[in-house]
mmCIF file of C-alpha atoms and ligand atoms in Angstrom:
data_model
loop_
_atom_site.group_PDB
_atom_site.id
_atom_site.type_symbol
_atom_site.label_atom_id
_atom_site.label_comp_id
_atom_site.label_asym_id
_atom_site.label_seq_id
_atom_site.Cartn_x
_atom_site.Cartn_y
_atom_site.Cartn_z
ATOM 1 C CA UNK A 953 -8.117 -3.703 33.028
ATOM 2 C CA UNK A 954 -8.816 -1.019 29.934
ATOM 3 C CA UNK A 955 -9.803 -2.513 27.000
ATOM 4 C CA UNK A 956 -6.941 -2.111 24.302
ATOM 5 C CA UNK A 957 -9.229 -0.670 21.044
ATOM 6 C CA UNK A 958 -7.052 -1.999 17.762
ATOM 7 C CA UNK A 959 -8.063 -0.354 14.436
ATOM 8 C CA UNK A 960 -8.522 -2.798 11.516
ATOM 9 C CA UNK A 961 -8.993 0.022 8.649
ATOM 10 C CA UNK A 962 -7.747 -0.167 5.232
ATOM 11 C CA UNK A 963 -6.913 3.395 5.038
ATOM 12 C CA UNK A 964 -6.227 5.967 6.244
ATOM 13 C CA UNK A 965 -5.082 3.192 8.526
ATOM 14 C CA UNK A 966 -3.949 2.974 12.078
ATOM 15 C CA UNK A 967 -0.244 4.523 12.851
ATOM 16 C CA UNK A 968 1.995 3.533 15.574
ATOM 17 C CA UNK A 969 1.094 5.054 18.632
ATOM 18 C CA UNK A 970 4.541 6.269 19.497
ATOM 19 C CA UNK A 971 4.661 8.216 16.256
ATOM 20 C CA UNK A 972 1.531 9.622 17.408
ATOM 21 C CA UNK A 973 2.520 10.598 20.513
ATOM 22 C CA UNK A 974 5.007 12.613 19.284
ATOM 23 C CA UNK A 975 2.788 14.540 17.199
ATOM 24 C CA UNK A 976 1.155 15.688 20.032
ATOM 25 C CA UNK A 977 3.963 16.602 22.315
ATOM 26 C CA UNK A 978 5.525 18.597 19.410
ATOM 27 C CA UNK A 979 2.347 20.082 17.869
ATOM 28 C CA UNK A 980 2.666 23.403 18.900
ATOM 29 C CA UNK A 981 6.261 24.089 19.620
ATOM 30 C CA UNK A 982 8.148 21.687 16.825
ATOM 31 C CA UNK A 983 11.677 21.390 17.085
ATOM 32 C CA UNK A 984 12.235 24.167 19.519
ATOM 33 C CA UNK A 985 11.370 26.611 16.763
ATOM 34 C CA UNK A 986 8.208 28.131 19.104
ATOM 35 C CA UNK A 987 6.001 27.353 15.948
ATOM 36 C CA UNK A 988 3.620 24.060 14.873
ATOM 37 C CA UNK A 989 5.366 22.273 11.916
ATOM 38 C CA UNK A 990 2.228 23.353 10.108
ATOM 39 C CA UNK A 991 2.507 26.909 10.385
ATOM 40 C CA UNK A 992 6.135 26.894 8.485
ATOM 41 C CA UNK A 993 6.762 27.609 5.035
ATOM 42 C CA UNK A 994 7.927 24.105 3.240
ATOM 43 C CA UNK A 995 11.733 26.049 1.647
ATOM 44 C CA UNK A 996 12.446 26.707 4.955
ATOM 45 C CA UNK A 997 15.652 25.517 6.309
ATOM 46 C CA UNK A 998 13.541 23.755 9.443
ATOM 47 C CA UNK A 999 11.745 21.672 6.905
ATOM 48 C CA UNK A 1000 13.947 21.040 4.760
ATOM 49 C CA UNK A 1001 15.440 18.890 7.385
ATOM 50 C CA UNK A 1002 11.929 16.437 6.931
ATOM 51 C CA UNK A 1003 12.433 16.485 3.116
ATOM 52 C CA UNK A 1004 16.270 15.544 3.041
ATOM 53 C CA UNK A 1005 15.573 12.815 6.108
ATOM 54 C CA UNK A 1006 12.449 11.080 4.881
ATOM 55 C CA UNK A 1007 14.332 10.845 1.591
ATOM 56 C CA UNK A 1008 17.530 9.507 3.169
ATOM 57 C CA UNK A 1009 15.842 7.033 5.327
ATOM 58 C CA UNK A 1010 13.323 6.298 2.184
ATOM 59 C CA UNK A 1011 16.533 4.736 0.382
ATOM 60 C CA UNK A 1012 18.166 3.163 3.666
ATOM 61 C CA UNK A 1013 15.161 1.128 4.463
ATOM 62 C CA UNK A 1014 14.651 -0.152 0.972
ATOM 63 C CA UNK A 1015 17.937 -0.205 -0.452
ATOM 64 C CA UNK A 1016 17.448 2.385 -3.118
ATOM 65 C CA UNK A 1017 20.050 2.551 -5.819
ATOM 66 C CA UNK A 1018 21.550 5.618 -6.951
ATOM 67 C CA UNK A 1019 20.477 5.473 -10.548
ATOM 68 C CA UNK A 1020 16.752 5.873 -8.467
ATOM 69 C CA UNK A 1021 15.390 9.125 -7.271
ATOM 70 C CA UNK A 1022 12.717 9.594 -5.251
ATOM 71 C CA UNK A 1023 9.567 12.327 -6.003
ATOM 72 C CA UNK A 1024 7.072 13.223 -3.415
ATOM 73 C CA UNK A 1025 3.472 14.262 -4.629
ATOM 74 C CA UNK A 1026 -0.352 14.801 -4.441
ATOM 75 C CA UNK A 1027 -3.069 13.504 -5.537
ATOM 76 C CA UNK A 1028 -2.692 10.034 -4.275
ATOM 77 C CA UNK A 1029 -2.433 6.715 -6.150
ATOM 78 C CA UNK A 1030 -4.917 7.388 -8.620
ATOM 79 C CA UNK A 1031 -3.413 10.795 -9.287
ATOM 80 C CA UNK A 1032 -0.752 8.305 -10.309
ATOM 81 C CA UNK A 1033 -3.461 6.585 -12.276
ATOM 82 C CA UNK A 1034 -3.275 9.117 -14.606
ATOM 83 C CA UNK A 1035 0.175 10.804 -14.804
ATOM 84 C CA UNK A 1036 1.613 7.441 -15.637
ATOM 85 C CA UNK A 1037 0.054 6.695 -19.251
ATOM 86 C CA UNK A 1038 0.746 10.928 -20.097
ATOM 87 C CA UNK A 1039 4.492 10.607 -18.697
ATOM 88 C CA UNK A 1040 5.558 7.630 -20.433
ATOM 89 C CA UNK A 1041 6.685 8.742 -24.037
ATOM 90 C CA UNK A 1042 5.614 5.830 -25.867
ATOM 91 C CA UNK A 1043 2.408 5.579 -24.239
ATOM 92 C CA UNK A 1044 0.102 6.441 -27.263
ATOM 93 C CA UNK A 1045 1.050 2.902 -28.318
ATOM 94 C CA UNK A 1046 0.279 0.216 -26.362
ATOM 95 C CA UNK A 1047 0.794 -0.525 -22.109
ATOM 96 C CA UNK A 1048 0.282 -3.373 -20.588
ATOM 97 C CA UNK A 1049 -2.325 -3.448 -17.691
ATOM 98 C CA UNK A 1050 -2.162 -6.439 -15.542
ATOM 99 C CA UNK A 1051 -5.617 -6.891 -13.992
ATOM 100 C CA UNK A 1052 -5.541 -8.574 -10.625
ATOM 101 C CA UNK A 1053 -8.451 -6.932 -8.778
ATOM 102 C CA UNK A 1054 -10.223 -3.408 -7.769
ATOM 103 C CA UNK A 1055 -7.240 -1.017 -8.414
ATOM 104 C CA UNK A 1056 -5.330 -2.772 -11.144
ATOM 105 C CA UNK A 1057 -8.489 -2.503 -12.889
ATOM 106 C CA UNK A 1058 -8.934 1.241 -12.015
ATOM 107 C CA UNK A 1059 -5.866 1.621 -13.069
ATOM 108 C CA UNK A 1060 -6.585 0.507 -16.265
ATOM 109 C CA UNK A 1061 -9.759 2.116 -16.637
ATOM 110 C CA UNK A 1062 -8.141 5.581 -16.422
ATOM 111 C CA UNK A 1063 -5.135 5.023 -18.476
ATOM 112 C CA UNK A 1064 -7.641 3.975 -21.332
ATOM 113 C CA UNK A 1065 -8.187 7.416 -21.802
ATOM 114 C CA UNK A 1066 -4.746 8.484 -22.689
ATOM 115 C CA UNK A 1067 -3.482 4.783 -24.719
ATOM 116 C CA UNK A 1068 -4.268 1.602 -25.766
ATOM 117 C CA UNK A 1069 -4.297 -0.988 -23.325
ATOM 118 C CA UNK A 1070 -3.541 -4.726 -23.930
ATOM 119 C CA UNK A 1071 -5.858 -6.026 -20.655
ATOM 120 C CA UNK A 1072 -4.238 -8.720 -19.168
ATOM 121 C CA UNK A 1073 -6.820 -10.429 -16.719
ATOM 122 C CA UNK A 1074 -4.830 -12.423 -14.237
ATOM 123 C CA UNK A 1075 -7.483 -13.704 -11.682
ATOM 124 C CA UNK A 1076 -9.115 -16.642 -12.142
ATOM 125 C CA UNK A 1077 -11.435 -18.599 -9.977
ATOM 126 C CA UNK A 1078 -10.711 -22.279 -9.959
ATOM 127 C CA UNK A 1079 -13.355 -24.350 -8.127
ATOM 128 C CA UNK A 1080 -14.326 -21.389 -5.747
ATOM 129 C CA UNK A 1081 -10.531 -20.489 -5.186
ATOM 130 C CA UNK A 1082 -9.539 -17.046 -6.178
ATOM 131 C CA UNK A 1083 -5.633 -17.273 -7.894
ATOM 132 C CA UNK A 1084 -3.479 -15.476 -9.758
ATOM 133 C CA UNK A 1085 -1.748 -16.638 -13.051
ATOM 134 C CA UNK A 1086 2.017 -16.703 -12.160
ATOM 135 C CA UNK A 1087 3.830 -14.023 -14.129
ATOM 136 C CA UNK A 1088 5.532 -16.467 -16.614
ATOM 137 C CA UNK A 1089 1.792 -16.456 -18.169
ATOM 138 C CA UNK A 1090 1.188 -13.099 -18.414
ATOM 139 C CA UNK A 1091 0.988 -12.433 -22.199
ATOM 140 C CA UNK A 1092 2.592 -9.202 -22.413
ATOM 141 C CA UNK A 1093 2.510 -7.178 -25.742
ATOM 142 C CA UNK A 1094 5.914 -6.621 -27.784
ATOM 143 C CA UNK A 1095 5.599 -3.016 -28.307
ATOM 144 C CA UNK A 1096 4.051 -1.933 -24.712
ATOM 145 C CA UNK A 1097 5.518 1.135 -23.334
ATOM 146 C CA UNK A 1098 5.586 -0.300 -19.469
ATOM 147 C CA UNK A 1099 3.879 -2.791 -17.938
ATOM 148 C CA UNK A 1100 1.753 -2.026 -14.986
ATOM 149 C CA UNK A 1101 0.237 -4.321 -12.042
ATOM 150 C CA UNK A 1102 -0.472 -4.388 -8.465
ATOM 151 C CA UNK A 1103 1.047 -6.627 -5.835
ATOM 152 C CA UNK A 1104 -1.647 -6.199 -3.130
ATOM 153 C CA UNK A 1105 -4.903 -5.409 -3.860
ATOM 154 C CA UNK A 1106 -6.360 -3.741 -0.572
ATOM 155 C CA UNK A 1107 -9.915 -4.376 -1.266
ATOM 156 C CA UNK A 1108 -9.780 -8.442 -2.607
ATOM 157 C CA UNK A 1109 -7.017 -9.319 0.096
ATOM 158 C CA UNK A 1110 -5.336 -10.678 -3.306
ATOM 159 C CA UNK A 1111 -1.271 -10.710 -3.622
ATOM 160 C CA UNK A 1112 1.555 -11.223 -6.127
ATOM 161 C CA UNK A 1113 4.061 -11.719 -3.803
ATOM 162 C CA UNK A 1114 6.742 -13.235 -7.133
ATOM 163 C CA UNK A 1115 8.632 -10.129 -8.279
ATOM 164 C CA UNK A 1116 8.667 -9.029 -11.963
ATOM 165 C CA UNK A 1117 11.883 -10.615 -13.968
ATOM 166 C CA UNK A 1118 10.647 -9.623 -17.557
ATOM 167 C CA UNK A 1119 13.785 -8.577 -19.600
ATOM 168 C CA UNK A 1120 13.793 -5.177 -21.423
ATOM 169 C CA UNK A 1121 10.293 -4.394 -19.884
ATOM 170 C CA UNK A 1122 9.436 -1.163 -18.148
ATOM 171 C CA UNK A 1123 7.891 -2.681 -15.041
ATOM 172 C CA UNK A 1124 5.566 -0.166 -12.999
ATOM 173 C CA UNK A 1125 4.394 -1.379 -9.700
ATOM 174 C CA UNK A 1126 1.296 0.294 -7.992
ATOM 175 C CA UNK A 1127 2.807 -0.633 -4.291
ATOM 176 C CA UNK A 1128 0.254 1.583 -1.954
ATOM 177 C CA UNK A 1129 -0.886 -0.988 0.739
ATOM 178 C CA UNK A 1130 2.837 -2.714 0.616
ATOM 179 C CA UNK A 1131 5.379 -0.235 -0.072
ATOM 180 C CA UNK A 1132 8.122 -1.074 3.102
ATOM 181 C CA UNK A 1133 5.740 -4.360 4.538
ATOM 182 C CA UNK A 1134 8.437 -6.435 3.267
ATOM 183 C CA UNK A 1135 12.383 -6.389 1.579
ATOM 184 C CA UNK A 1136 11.222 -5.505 -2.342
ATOM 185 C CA UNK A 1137 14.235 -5.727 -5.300
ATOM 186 C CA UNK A 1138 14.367 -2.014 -6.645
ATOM 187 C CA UNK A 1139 16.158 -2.881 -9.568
ATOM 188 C CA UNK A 1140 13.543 -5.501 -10.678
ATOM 189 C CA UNK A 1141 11.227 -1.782 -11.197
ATOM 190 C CA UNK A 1142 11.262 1.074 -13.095
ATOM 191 C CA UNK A 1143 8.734 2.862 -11.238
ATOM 192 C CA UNK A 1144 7.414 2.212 -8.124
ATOM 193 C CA UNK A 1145 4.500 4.453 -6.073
ATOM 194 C CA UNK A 1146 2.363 4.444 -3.169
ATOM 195 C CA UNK A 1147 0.025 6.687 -1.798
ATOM 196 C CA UNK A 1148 0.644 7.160 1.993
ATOM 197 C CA UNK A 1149 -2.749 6.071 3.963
ATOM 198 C CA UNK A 1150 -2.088 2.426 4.207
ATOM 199 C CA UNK A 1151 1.635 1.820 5.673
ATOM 200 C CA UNK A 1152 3.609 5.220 5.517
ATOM 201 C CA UNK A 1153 1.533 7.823 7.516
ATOM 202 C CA UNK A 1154 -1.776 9.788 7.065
ATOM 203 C CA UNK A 1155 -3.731 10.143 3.604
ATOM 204 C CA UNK A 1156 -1.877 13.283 0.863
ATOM 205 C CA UNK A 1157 1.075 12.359 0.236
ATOM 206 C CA UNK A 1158 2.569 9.877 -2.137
ATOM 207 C CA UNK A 1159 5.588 8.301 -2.672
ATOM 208 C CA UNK A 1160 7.764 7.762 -6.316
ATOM 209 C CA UNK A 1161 10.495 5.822 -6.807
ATOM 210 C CA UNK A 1162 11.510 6.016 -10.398
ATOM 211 C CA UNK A 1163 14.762 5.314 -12.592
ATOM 212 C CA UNK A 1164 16.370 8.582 -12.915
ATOM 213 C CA UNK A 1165 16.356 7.674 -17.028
ATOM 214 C CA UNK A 1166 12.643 7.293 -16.783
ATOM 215 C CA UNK A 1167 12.250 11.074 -16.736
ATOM 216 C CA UNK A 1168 11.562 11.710 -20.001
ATOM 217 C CA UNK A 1169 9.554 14.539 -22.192
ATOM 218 C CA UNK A 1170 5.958 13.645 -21.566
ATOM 219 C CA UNK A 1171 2.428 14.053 -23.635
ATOM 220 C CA UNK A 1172 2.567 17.836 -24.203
ATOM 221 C CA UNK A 1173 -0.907 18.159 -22.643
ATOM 222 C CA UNK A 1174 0.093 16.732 -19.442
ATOM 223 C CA UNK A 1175 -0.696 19.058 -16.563
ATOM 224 C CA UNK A 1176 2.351 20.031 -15.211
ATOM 225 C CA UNK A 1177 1.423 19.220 -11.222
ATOM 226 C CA UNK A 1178 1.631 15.389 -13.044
ATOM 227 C CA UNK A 1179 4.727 15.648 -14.770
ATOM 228 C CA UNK A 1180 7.618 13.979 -13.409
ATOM 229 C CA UNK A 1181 10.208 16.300 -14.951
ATOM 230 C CA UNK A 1182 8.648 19.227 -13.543
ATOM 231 C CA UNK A 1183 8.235 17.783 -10.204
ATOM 232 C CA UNK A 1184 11.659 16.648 -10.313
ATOM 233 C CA UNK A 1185 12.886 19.666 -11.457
ATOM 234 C CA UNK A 1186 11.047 21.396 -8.146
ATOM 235 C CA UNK A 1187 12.486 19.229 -5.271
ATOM 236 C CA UNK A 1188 8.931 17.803 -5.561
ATOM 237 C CA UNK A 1189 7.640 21.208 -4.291
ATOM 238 C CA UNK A 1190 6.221 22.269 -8.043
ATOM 239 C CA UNK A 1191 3.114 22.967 -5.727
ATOM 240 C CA UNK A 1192 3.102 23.767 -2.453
ATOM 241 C CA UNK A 1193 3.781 19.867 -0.448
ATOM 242 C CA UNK A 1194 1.233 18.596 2.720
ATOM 243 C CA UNK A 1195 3.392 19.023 5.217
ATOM 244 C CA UNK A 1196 2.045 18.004 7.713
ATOM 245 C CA UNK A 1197 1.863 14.167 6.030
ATOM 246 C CA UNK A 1198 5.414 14.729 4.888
ATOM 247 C CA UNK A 1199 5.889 15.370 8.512
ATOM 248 C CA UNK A 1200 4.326 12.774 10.028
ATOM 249 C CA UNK A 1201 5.594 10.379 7.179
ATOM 250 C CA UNK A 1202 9.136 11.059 8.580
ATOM 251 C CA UNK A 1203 8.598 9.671 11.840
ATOM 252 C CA UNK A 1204 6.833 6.483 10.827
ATOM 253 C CA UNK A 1205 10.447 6.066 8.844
ATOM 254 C CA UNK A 1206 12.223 7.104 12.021
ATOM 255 C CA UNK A 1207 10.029 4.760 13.818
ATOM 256 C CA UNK A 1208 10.203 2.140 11.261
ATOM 257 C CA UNK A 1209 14.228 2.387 11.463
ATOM 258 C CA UNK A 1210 14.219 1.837 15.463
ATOM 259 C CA UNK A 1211 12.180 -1.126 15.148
ATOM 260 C CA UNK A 1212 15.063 -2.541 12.794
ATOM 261 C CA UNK A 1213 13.598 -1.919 9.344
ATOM 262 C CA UNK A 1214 12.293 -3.413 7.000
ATOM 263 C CA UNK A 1215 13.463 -6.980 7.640
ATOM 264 C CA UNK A 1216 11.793 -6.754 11.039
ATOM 265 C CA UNK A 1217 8.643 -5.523 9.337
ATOM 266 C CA UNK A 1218 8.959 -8.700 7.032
ATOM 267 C CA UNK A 1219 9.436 -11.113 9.583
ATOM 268 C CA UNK A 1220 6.442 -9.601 11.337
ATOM 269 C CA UNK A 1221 3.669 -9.057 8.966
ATOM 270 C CA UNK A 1222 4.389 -12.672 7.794
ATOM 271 C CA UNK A 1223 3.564 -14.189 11.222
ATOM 272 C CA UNK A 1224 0.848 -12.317 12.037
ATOM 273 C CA UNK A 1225 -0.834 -12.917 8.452
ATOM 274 C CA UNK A 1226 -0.028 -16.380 8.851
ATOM 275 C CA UNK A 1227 -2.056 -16.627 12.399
ATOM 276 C CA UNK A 1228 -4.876 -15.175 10.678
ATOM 277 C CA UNK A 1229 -5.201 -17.376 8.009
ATOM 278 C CA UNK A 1230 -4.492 -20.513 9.956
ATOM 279 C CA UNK A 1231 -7.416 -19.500 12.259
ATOM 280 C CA UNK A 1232 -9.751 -19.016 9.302
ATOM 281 C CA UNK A 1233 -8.401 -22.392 7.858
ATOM 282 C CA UNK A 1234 -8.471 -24.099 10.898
ATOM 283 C CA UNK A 1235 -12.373 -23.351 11.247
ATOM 284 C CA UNK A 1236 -15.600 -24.369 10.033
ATOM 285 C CA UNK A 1237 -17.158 -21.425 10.747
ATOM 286 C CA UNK A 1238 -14.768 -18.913 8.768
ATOM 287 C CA UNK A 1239 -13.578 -19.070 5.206
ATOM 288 C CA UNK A 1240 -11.374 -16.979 2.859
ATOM 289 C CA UNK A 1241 -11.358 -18.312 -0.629
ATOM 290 C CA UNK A 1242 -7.986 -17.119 -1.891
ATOM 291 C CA UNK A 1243 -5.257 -19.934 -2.741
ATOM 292 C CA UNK A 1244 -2.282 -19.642 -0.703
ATOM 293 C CA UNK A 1245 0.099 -18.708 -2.729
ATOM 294 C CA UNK A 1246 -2.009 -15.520 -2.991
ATOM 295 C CA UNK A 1247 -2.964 -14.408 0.218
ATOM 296 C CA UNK A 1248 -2.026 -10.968 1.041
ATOM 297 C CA UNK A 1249 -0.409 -10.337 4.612
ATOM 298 C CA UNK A 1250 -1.611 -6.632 4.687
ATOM 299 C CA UNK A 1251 -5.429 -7.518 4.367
ATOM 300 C CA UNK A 1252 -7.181 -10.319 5.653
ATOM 301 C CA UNK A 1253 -10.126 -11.101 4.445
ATOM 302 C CA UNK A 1254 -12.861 -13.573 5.877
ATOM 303 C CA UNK A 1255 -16.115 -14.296 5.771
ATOM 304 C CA UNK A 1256 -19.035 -15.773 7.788
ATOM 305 C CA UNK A 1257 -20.426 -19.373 6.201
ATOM 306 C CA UNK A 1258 -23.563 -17.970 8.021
ATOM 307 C CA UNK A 1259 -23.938 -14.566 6.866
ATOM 308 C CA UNK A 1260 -26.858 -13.946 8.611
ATOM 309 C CA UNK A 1261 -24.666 -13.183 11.750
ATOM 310 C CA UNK A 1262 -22.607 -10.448 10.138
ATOM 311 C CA UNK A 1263 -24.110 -7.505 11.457
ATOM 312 C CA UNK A 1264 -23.773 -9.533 15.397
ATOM 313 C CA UNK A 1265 -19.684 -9.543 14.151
ATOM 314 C CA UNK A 1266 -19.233 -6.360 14.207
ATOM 315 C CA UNK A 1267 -21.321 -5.415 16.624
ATOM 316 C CA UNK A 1268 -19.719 -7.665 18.840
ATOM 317 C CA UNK A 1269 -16.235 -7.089 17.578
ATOM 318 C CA UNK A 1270 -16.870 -3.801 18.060
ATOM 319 C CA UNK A 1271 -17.750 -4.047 21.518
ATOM 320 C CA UNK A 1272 -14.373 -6.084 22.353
ATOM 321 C CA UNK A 1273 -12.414 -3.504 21.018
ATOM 322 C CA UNK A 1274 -11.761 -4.190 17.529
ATOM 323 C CA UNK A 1275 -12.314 -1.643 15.128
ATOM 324 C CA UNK A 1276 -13.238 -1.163 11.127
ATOM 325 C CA UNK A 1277 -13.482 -4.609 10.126
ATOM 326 C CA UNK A 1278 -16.226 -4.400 8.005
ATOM 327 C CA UNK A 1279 -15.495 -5.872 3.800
ATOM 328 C CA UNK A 1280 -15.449 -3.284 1.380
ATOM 329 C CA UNK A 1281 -18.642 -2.622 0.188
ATOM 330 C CA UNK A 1282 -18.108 -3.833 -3.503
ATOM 331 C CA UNK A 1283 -17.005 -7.996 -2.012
ATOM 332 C CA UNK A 1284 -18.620 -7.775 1.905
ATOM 333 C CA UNK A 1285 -17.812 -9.973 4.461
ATOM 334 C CA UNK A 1286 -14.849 -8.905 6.543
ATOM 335 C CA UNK A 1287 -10.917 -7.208 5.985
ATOM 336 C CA UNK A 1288 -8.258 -6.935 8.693
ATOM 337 C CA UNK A 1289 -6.087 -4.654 7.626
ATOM 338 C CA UNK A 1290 -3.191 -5.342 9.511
ATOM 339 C CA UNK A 1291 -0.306 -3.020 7.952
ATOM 340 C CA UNK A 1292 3.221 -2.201 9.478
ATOM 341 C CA UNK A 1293 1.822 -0.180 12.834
ATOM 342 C CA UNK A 1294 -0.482 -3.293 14.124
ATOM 343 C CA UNK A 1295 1.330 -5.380 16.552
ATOM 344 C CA UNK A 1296 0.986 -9.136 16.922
ATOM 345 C CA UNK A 1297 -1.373 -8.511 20.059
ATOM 346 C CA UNK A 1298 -4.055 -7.026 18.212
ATOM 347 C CA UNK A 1299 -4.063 -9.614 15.737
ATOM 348 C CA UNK A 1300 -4.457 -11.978 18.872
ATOM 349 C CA UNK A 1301 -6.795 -10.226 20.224
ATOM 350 C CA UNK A 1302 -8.605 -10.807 16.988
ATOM 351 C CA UNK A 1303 -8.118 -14.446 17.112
ATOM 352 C CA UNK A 1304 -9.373 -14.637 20.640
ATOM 353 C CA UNK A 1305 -12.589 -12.917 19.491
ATOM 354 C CA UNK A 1306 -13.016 -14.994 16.576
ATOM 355 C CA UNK A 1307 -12.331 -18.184 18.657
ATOM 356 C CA UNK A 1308 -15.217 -16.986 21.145
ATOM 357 C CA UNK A 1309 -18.056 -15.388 18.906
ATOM 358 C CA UNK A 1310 -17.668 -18.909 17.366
ATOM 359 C CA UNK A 1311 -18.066 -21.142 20.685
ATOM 360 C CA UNK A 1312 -21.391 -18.746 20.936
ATOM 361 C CA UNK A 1313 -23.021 -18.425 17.978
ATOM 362 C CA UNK A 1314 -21.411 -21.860 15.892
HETATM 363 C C1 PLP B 1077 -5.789 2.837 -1.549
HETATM 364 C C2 PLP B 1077 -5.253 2.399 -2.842
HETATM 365 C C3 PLP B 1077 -5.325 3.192 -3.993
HETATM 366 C C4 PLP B 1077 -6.015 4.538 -3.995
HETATM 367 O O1 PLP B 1077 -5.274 5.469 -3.296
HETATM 368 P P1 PLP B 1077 -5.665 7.020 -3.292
HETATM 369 O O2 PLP B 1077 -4.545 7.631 -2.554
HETATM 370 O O3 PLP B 1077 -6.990 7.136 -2.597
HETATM 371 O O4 PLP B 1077 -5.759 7.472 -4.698
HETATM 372 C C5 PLP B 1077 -4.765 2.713 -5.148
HETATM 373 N N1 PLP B 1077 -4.140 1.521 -5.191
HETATM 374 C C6 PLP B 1077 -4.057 0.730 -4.107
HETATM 375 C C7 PLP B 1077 -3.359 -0.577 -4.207
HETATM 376 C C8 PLP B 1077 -4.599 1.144 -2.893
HETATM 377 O O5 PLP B 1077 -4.515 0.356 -1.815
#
């Protein structure tokens, strides 16, 4: 029987293998137009048809009001990083920076440059369990401009799955490894992004979606590939797009659509997470130190109570099949990233390997 190889990476991170597919049947000759979708320029009419459809299906999968529009750009999520505190007029007095983990922080590291922070550490470690302090106990400032957090952190496995309910706050989500894993309320943000790699297609692109009253004048030094206005102003084609993620971006939306959106998605990502963690929990040879009630469902992590047999797996894991599950390098151990594209049999087959390296070397 051939070994099915499932890819655990955290990003760029495994796509669905239909999408894929098509890629390759329509790589040279795209939509009958005797051309690769590459080789186009990004005003024509042919790709316009990718702009206005990822955008439509954008706001059908996640319920996008009208008052919202939607900006496509470069740079990725830390471009984001730092056109957020020189877009936001009020942001040479004080944001809020919610720090949960690896890119929160970041996140607040780079704004730091452009305004004063109020740091709002939010993970604590209780007894050797990692949780976050619900959102009622943030201490906000009065006067911040926007308030800025992340609900997964990709490298920690660490979630915030309550959503934001402050009143009169500007509420800025940094949504890369969840944007469309599960039904999010639009209206509870101002500004929402996500760089592509993790759950919408391959690394370049990233995704805005921003009240249309955000778009305001910005710091009068900000370069003008990271102002919103500009971009908005441009279709989001102020420079000249990747096109080929835009393109392949589209058809995980397509394929996400088929599948029966986002609620499937939900419904899905849940139970496989859950699997995961009940086989760590269930074992006395696995552990992941995160409370509950903060477990992410897009990245697993575990680690060995015996570290010594980390390197044997991976190698073994490897063997089997399963792919990229090494830690990050800044916490070790292990991460299954197990976004949108993986399918509950890969995250069995994961549970059958655990289950066995354990009966050998436990
Ligand atoms: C991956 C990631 C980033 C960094 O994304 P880039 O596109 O490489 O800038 C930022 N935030 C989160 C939550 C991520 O998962």
């Amino acid at each position: 029987m051939k070994n099915i190889i499932y890819n655990f990476s955290a990003g760029p991170a495994m796509l669905p293998k239909e999408v894929l597919v098509n890629v390759k049947k329509d790589f040279l000759n795209w939509d009958n137009i005797g051309t690769s979708v590459i080789e186009i320029s990004h005003r024509s009419q042919e790709f316009s048809k990718i702009i206005k459809n990822t955008e439509n299906d954008l706001r059908e999968l996640l319920s996008v009001p009208k008052n919202y529009i939607i900006l496509f750009c470069s740079g990725g999520a830390r471009g984001q990083f730092s056109a957020i505190p020189m877009n936001f007029q009020n942001s040479f007095n004080i944001t809020d920076y919610v720090d949960s983990g690896y890119w929160s922080n970041s996140a607040m590291l780079e704004a730091k440059k452009y305004c004063t922070v109020n740091h709002i550490p939010v993970k604590n470690n209780y007894n050797g369990i990692i949780k976050v302090l619900p959102m009622e106990k943030w201490k906000l400032s009065n006067e911040s401009s926007y308030v800025h957090y992340c609900p997964n952190e990709t490298i920690e496995g660490i979630a915030i799955h309550e959503e934001p309910f402050f009143e009169k706050k500007t509420i800025i989500g940094d949504f890369s490894s969840s944007l469309l894993s599960r039904k999010i309320n639009i209206n509870r943000y101002s500004f929402i992004y996500a760089s592509a790699q993790k759950n919408l297609g391959p690394s370049g692109i990233t995704v805005i979606i921003m009240k249309k009253n955000m778009l305001q004048s910005s710091q009068p030094f900000t370069p003008s590939i990271l102002n919103y206005k500009t971009i908005f102003m441009h279709q989001s084609m102020f420079n000249t797009p990747v096109t080929f993620s835009w393109y392949v971006m589209s058809l995980v939306l397509k394929w996400m659509k088929k599948k029966g959106g986002v609620d499937y998605f939900e419904k899905n990502n849940q139970k496989k997470s859950k699997l995961l963690y009940q086989k760590i929990d269930n074992s006395e040879f696995y552990i992941n130190r995160i409370h509950k009630k903060n477990r992410s469902w897009m990245n697993v992590i575990f680690n060995l109570y015996d570290e010594k047999l980390n390197e044997k797996f991976l190698t073994e894991a490897h063997k089997y099949g399963l792919k990229f599950l090494k830690g990050h390098k800044i916490i070790g151990g292990f991460r299954a990233s197990i976004y949108n594209a993986m399918p509950m049999s890969g995250v069995k087959k994961l549970i059958k390997f655990m289950s066995n390296f354990e009966k050998k070397f436990g």
